[in-house]
Short mmCIF file of C-alpha atoms in Angstrom, two decimals:
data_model
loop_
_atom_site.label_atom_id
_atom_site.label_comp_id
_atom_site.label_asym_id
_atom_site.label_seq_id
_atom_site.Cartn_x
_atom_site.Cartn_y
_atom_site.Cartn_z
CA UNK A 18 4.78 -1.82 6.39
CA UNK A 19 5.47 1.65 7.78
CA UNK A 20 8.15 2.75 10.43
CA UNK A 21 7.58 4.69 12.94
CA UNK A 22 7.49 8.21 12.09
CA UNK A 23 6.06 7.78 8.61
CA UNK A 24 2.81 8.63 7.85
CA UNK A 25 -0.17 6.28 9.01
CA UNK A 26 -1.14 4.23 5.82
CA UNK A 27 -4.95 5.89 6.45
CA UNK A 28 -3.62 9.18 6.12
CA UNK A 29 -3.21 9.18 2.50
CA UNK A 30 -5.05 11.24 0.15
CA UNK A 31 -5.59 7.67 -1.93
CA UNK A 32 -7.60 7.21 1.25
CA UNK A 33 -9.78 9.82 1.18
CA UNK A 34 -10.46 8.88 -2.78
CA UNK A 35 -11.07 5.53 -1.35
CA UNK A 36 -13.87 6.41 0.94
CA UNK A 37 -15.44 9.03 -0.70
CA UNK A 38 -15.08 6.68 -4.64
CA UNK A 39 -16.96 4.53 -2.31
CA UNK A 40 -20.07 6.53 -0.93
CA UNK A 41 -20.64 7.70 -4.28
CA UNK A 42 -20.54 4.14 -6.03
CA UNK A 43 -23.07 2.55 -3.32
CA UNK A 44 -25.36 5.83 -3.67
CA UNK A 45 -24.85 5.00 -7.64
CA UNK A 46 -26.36 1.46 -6.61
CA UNK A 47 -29.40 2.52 -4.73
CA UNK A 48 -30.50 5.03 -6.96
CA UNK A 49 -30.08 2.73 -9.38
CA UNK A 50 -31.60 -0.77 -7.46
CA UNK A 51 -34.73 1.63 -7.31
CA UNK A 52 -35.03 2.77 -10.33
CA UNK A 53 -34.55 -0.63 -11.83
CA UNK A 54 -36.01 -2.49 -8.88
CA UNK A 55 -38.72 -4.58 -11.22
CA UNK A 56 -37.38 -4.63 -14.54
CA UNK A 57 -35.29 -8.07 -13.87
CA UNK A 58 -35.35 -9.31 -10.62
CA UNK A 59 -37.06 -8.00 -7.55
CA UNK A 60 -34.48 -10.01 -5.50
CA UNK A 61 -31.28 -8.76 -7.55
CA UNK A 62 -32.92 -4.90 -6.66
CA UNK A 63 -32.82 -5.78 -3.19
CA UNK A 64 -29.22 -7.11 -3.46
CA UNK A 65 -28.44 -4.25 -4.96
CA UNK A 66 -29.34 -2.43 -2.52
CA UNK A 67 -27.99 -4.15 0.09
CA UNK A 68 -24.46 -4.20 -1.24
CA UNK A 69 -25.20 -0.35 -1.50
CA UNK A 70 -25.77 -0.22 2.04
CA UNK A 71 -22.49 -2.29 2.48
CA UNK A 72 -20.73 0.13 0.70
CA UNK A 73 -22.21 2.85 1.92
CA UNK A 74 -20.82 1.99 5.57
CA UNK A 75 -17.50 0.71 4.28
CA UNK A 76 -17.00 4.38 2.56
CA UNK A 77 -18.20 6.34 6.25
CA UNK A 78 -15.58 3.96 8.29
CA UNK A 79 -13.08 4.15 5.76
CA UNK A 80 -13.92 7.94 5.54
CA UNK A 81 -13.59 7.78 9.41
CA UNK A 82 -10.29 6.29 9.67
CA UNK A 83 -9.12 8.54 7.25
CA UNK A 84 -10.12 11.41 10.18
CA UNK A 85 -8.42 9.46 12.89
CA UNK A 86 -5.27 9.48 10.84
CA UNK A 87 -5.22 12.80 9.98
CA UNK A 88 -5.78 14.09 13.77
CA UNK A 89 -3.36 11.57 15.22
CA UNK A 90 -0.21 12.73 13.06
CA UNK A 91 -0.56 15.86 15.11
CA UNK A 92 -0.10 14.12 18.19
CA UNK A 93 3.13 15.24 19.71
CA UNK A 94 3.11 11.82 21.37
CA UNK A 95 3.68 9.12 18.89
CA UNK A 96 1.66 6.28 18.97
CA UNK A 97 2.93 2.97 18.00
CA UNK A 98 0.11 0.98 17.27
CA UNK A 99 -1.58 3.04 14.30
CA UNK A 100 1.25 1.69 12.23
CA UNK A 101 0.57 -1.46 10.60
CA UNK A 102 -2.16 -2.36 12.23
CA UNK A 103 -4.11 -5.96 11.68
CA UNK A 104 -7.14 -4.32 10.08
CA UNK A 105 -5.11 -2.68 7.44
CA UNK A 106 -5.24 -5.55 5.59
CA UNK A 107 -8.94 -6.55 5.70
CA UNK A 108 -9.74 -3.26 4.65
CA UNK A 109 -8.24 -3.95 1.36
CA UNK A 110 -9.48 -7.17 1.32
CA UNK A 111 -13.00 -6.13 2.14
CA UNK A 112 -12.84 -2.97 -0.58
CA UNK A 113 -11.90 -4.78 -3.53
CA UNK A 114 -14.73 -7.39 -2.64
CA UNK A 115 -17.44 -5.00 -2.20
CA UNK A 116 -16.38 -3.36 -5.17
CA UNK A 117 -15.74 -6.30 -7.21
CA UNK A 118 -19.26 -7.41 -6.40
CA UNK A 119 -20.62 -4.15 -6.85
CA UNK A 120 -18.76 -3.79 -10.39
CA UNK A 121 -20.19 -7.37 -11.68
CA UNK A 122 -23.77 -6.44 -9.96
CA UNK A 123 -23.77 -3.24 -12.12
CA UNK A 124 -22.32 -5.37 -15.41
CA UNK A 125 -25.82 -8.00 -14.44
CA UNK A 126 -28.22 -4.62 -14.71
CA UNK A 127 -26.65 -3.39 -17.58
CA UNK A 128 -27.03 -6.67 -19.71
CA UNK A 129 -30.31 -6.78 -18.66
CA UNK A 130 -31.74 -3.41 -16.93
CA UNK A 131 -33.63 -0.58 -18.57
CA UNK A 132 -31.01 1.71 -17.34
CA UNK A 133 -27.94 0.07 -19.07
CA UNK A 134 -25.67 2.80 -19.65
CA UNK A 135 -26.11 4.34 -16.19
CA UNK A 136 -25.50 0.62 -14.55
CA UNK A 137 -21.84 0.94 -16.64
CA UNK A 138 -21.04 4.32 -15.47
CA UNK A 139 -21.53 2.25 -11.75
CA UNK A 140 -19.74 -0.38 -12.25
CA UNK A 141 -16.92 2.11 -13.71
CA UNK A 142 -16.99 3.91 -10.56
CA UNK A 143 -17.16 0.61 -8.45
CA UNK A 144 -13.56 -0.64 -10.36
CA UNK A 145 -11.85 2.81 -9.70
CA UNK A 146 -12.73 2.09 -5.74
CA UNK A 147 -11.27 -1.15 -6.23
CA UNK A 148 -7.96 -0.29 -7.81
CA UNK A 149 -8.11 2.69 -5.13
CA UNK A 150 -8.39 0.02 -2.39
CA UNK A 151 -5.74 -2.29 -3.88
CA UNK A 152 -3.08 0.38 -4.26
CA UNK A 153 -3.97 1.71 -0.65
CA UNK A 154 -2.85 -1.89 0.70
CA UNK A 155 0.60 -2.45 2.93
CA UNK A 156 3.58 -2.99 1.60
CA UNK A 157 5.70 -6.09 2.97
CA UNK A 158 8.43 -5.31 5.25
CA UNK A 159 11.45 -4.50 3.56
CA UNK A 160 14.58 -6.42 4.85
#
């Protein structure tokens, strides 16, 4: 948990990496879900797709947080509540899921797609944004 006057957890460049690992995994997966849409599943391309789309707006608001932070350590007035806030958690929680699903979405194409190498390279990218988001997570309160 931070103090006041350290820097917003959002504010990190691990972050930015976070958000931007992110985008380019879920843009991985559509590309992908289309190219591969038929070859096992028309339902699995769609799933794809959709936890593409998932990603895809958990990278902008991440990405978008990331902003906020930025702009509000500039604030001559502090403000207390964008330390530790309640979301902080849930965004880890909700990046290593996405990703984690993303990662063992890419890992079903690739046993089974006709694009298998490119559907490792994905899930790759899709464990990266998880360790991002797990190493980006609040520390406990020191006593």
């Amino acid at each position: 948990m931070s103090s006041l006057g350290d820097p917003p957890n959002y504010s990190t460049p691990r972050t930015l990496g976070l958000a931007l690992v992110s985008i380019l995994a879920s843009l991985a997966h559509f590309v992908l879900g289309a190219l591969d849409y038929g070859a096992v599943s028309r339902y699995l391309g769609l799933g794809t797709m959709l936890l593409a789309g998932l990603l895809l707006v958990f990278g902008v608001l991440t990405l978008i947080r990331y902003a906020e932070a930025r702009d509000a350590m500039g604030d001559p007035y502090a403000r207390a509540p964008m330390y530790a806030t309640p979301h902080e958690r849930l965004t880890v929680l909700v990046g290593v899921g996405l990703n984690a699903a993303g990662a063992l979405a890419a890992l079903a194409w690739a046993a089974h797609g006709d694009w298998p190498t490119w559907h490792a390279v994905a899930a790759l990218v899709n464990v990266w944004a998880a360790v991002l988001a797990w190493r980006g997570r609040p520390l406990p309160e020191r006593v």
